[in-house]
Short mmCIF file of C-alpha atoms in Angstrom, two decimals:
data_model
loop_
_atom_site.label_atom_id
_atom_site.label_comp_id
_atom_site.label_asym_id
_atom_site.label_seq_id
_atom_site.Cartn_x
_atom_site.Cartn_y
_atom_site.Cartn_z
CA SER A 22 24.99 -7.22 -9.02
CA GLN A 23 23.42 -10.28 -7.01
CA LEU A 24 20.12 -10.63 -5.77
CA MET A 25 20.10 -11.86 -1.68
CA THR A 26 17.63 -13.67 0.60
CA VAL A 27 17.70 -12.82 3.99
CA ASN A 28 17.14 -16.16 5.99
CA THR A 29 15.36 -16.39 9.31
CA ASP A 30 18.39 -15.86 11.12
CA GLY A 31 19.52 -13.45 9.19
CA THR A 32 22.30 -14.83 7.05
CA LEU A 33 22.30 -14.36 2.89
CA THR A 34 21.29 -16.83 0.23
CA PRO A 35 22.54 -15.91 -2.84
CA THR A 36 18.97 -15.48 -5.39
CA GLY A 37 19.47 -17.03 -8.98
CA PRO A 38 22.54 -15.94 -10.82
CA MET A 39 24.14 -12.51 -11.47
CA LEU A 40 21.71 -9.86 -12.58
CA PRO A 41 22.84 -7.61 -15.58
CA GLY A 42 22.74 -4.51 -13.86
CA GLU A 43 22.20 -2.74 -10.60
CA ALA A 44 18.75 -3.82 -9.15
CA SER A 45 16.69 -0.97 -9.07
CA ASP A 46 13.58 -2.76 -7.94
CA ILE A 47 11.66 -5.79 -6.83
CA ALA A 48 8.41 -7.27 -6.97
CA ARG A 49 6.69 -10.74 -6.66
CA GLY A 50 3.11 -11.06 -7.68
CA ALA A 51 -0.02 -13.64 -8.31
CA ASP A 52 2.08 -15.44 -10.59
CA GLY A 53 4.58 -16.13 -8.06
CA LEU A 54 7.65 -15.14 -10.10
CA LEU A 55 10.53 -12.62 -8.50
CA THR A 56 10.18 -9.70 -11.06
CA VAL A 57 13.47 -6.82 -10.59
CA ALA A 58 14.33 -3.79 -12.09
CA TYR A 59 17.47 -3.28 -13.33
CA PHE A 60 19.81 -0.08 -14.37
CA GLY A 61 23.40 -0.09 -16.12
CA PRO A 62 24.27 0.54 -19.78
CA THR A 63 20.61 0.15 -20.52
CA ARG A 64 17.36 -0.47 -18.44
CA GLY A 65 15.47 -3.75 -18.38
CA VAL A 66 13.11 -6.02 -16.33
CA VAL A 67 14.06 -9.64 -15.25
CA ARG A 68 11.94 -12.35 -14.16
CA LEU A 69 13.38 -15.60 -12.19
CA MET A 70 12.59 -18.29 -13.91
CA GLY A 71 13.64 -21.67 -12.38
CA ASP A 72 17.62 -21.14 -11.80
CA GLN A 73 17.82 -18.29 -14.47
CA TRP A 74 16.77 -14.29 -14.95
CA VAL A 75 14.73 -14.02 -17.95
CA GLU A 76 14.53 -10.84 -19.76
CA LEU A 77 11.12 -9.47 -20.16
CA ASP A 78 9.83 -9.34 -24.12
CA ARG A 79 10.19 -5.80 -25.02
CA SER A 80 9.85 -6.45 -28.75
CA LEU A 81 5.97 -5.71 -29.66
CA PRO A 82 4.99 -2.91 -31.09
CA ASP A 83 6.68 0.75 -29.76
CA MET A 84 7.75 -1.51 -26.70
CA SER A 85 11.71 -1.46 -27.69
CA VAL A 86 11.59 2.04 -26.64
CA VAL A 87 10.66 1.25 -22.95
CA GLU A 88 12.78 2.17 -20.29
CA PRO A 89 12.07 0.63 -17.04
CA SER A 90 12.21 2.74 -13.14
CA GLY A 91 10.81 0.16 -11.14
CA VAL A 92 8.18 -2.63 -10.59
CA PHE A 93 5.25 -3.06 -7.96
CA ALA A 94 3.17 -5.98 -7.24
CA ALA A 95 -0.24 -5.91 -4.64
CA PRO A 96 -0.79 -9.04 -2.77
CA THR A 97 -2.46 -11.37 -5.56
CA SER A 98 -2.44 -8.59 -7.86
CA PRO A 99 -0.65 -8.59 -11.42
CA THR A 100 2.57 -7.25 -11.35
CA TYR A 101 3.16 -3.57 -13.02
CA VAL A 102 6.52 -1.94 -15.02
CA LEU A 103 7.13 1.81 -14.38
CA THR A 104 8.72 3.95 -16.90
CA GLY A 105 8.61 7.27 -15.08
CA THR A 106 10.77 9.12 -12.88
CA ALA A 107 9.80 10.58 -8.82
CA ASN A 108 9.31 13.54 -10.77
CA GLY A 109 7.18 12.59 -13.53
CA GLY A 110 5.18 9.38 -14.51
CA GLY A 111 5.58 7.21 -18.04
CA GLN A 112 3.24 5.13 -19.00
CA LEU A 113 2.91 2.21 -16.89
CA TYR A 114 2.44 -1.42 -18.27
CA ARG A 115 0.79 -4.35 -16.97
CA ILE A 116 3.03 -8.24 -17.15
CA ASP A 117 1.07 -10.68 -18.99
CA ALA A 118 2.43 -14.05 -19.04
CA ASP A 119 6.05 -12.56 -20.35
CA ALA A 120 5.02 -9.67 -22.06
CA LEU A 121 4.05 -6.15 -21.59
CA VAL A 122 0.35 -4.65 -21.75
CA GLU A 123 0.00 -0.57 -22.06
CA GLU A 124 -2.28 0.29 -19.30
CA PRO A 125 -4.16 3.82 -19.88
CA VAL A 126 -2.40 5.68 -16.96
CA VAL A 127 1.42 6.93 -16.82
CA ALA A 128 2.46 6.91 -13.61
CA ALA A 129 5.71 7.90 -11.45
CA ARG A 130 5.12 5.31 -8.47
CA MET A 131 2.34 3.13 -7.57
CA MET A 132 0.63 1.71 -4.26
CA GLY A 133 -2.39 -0.71 -3.49
CA ARG A 134 -3.67 -3.30 -1.15
CA GLY A 135 -4.68 -6.15 -3.75
CA PRO A 136 -6.00 -6.93 -7.79
CA ASP A 137 -8.93 -4.24 -6.97
CA ASP A 138 -7.73 -1.89 -5.19
CA LEU A 139 -4.52 0.24 -6.80
CA TRP A 140 -3.45 3.61 -7.30
CA ALA A 141 -0.85 4.97 -9.45
CA LEU A 142 0.16 8.51 -8.90
CA ASP A 143 1.67 11.20 -10.92
CA GLY A 144 2.75 14.14 -9.14
CA THR A 145 -0.36 15.46 -8.00
CA SER A 146 -2.48 13.12 -10.56
CA ALA A 147 -3.78 9.87 -8.82
CA TYR A 148 -5.82 6.93 -10.34
CA ASN A 149 -7.65 4.01 -9.23
CA PHE A 150 -7.85 0.58 -10.33
CA ASN A 151 -10.87 -1.01 -8.91
CA GLY A 152 -10.31 -4.53 -10.68
CA THR A 153 -11.78 -3.82 -14.02
CA THR A 154 -11.22 -0.16 -14.44
CA TRP A 155 -8.92 2.98 -13.97
CA SER A 156 -10.47 6.16 -12.82
CA SER A 157 -9.13 9.33 -12.00
CA GLU A 158 -9.97 10.39 -8.34
CA ALA A 159 -9.51 14.14 -8.35
CA GLN A 160 -6.29 16.15 -8.16
CA LEU A 161 -4.11 15.13 -4.90
CA PRO A 162 -3.72 18.05 -2.42
CA ALA A 163 -0.21 17.36 -2.52
CA PHE A 164 2.98 16.06 -4.28
CA CYS A 165 3.18 12.53 -3.61
CA SER A 166 6.01 9.80 -4.57
CA PHE A 167 4.99 7.00 -2.25
CA GLY A 168 2.22 5.80 0.13
CA VAL A 169 0.07 2.91 1.53
CA VAL A 170 -3.18 2.11 1.24
CA LEU A 171 -5.38 0.14 4.01
CA ALA A 172 -9.21 -0.51 3.74
CA ASN A 173 -10.89 2.36 1.70
CA GLU A 174 -8.43 5.17 2.49
CA ALA A 175 -4.86 5.59 1.37
CA LEU A 176 -2.09 7.84 2.65
CA CYS A 177 0.30 9.19 0.17
CA GLY A 178 3.56 11.71 0.61
CA SER A 179 6.79 13.20 -0.81
CA ALA A 180 10.48 13.55 0.63
CA LEU A 181 10.31 16.54 -1.10
CA GLY A 182 7.66 18.00 0.87
CA ASN A 183 5.69 18.39 4.57
CA ASP A 184 2.72 17.49 3.44
CA LEU A 185 0.66 14.02 4.34
CA SER A 186 -2.43 13.60 1.78
CA HIS A 187 -5.08 11.51 2.82
CA TRP A 188 -7.58 9.73 1.26
CA ASP A 189 -10.92 8.87 3.09
CA GLY A 190 -12.95 6.93 0.00
CA GLY A 191 -14.36 10.27 -1.60
CA ASN A 192 -11.99 13.24 -0.97
CA TRP A 193 -8.58 14.20 -0.69
CA THR A 194 -7.14 16.37 2.12
CA SER A 195 -3.73 17.30 3.34
CA THR A 196 -1.66 17.77 6.85
CA SER A 197 1.56 19.22 7.47
CA ILE A 198 4.37 16.41 8.87
CA ALA A 199 7.57 18.45 9.22
CA GLU A 200 10.15 16.25 6.63
CA LEU A 201 8.24 13.10 5.89
CA THR A 202 10.57 10.46 4.78
CA ALA A 203 8.48 7.72 4.24
CA ILE A 204 4.70 5.85 5.40
CA GLN A 205 4.47 2.34 6.06
CA GLY A 206 1.52 0.50 7.11
CA LEU A 207 1.21 -1.90 9.81
CA ALA A 208 -0.06 -5.48 9.14
CA GLU A 209 -2.10 -5.17 12.27
CA SER A 210 -5.84 -5.53 13.22
CA ASP A 211 -6.34 -2.17 13.87
CA GLY A 212 -5.09 -0.94 10.28
CA THR A 213 -2.68 1.47 11.84
CA ILE A 214 -0.87 3.76 9.64
CA ARG A 215 2.98 5.26 10.37
CA ALA A 216 4.14 8.41 8.75
CA VAL A 217 7.86 8.70 9.63
CA GLY A 218 9.60 12.06 9.50
CA GLY A 219 12.95 14.05 10.69
CA ALA A 220 13.99 17.33 11.29
CA ASP A 221 17.55 18.29 12.59
CA ASN A 222 18.82 14.23 13.00
CA LEU A 223 15.71 13.50 15.25
CA ALA A 224 13.03 11.19 13.76
CA PHE A 225 9.64 11.24 15.10
CA VAL A 226 6.54 8.90 14.27
CA GLY A 227 3.11 9.80 13.48
CA LEU A 228 0.18 7.26 14.00
CA PHE A 229 -2.69 7.51 11.75
CA GLN A 230 -6.41 5.33 12.72
CA PRO A 231 -7.94 4.58 9.89
CA ARG A 232 -11.75 5.50 9.75
CA HIS A 233 -13.94 2.14 10.06
CA HIS A 234 -16.72 2.40 7.26
#
């Protein structure tokens, strides 16, 4: 497949040469390199270096069996490689230079707002990275496969259920939103988080205002 950049005038510009497979996820971390997870006959991760896609080194011990399912990067954070699925987490890796470094958690999805506030989600398990260490932050009250992090709070949910989970900095609580389909953090000064759901083809939007600490 061909990765395209959307210009400000709405036109499309090819980015790099053809990918070795179909793109499944894309991220750009602190090193500034565009990173793409792809699938096809095989799965892999490539990084755009100059005008060429370069395959990530998986030749280290035990790395040859890695089957990437996605990539993630928060602003100014390293880029991470996920190996799980939406229904079950796999080993989480961090890209260091051109190689994969194993992290001490499993994750199906990630969310975060920077290098010192990252979350790894695995079903109903949540792990937080504070910039130095990973820690388990209690069990999620409901299954989560997407979410956002703003200030010291977090929201996550799943299209598989109607539960919106909220982390207030110390505890997880849950509320119900009919057919939750997405959560989006808005880049506004008040830090509003928007949760989008739909029922019978009618969409609605719920606004969540983080508490001020």
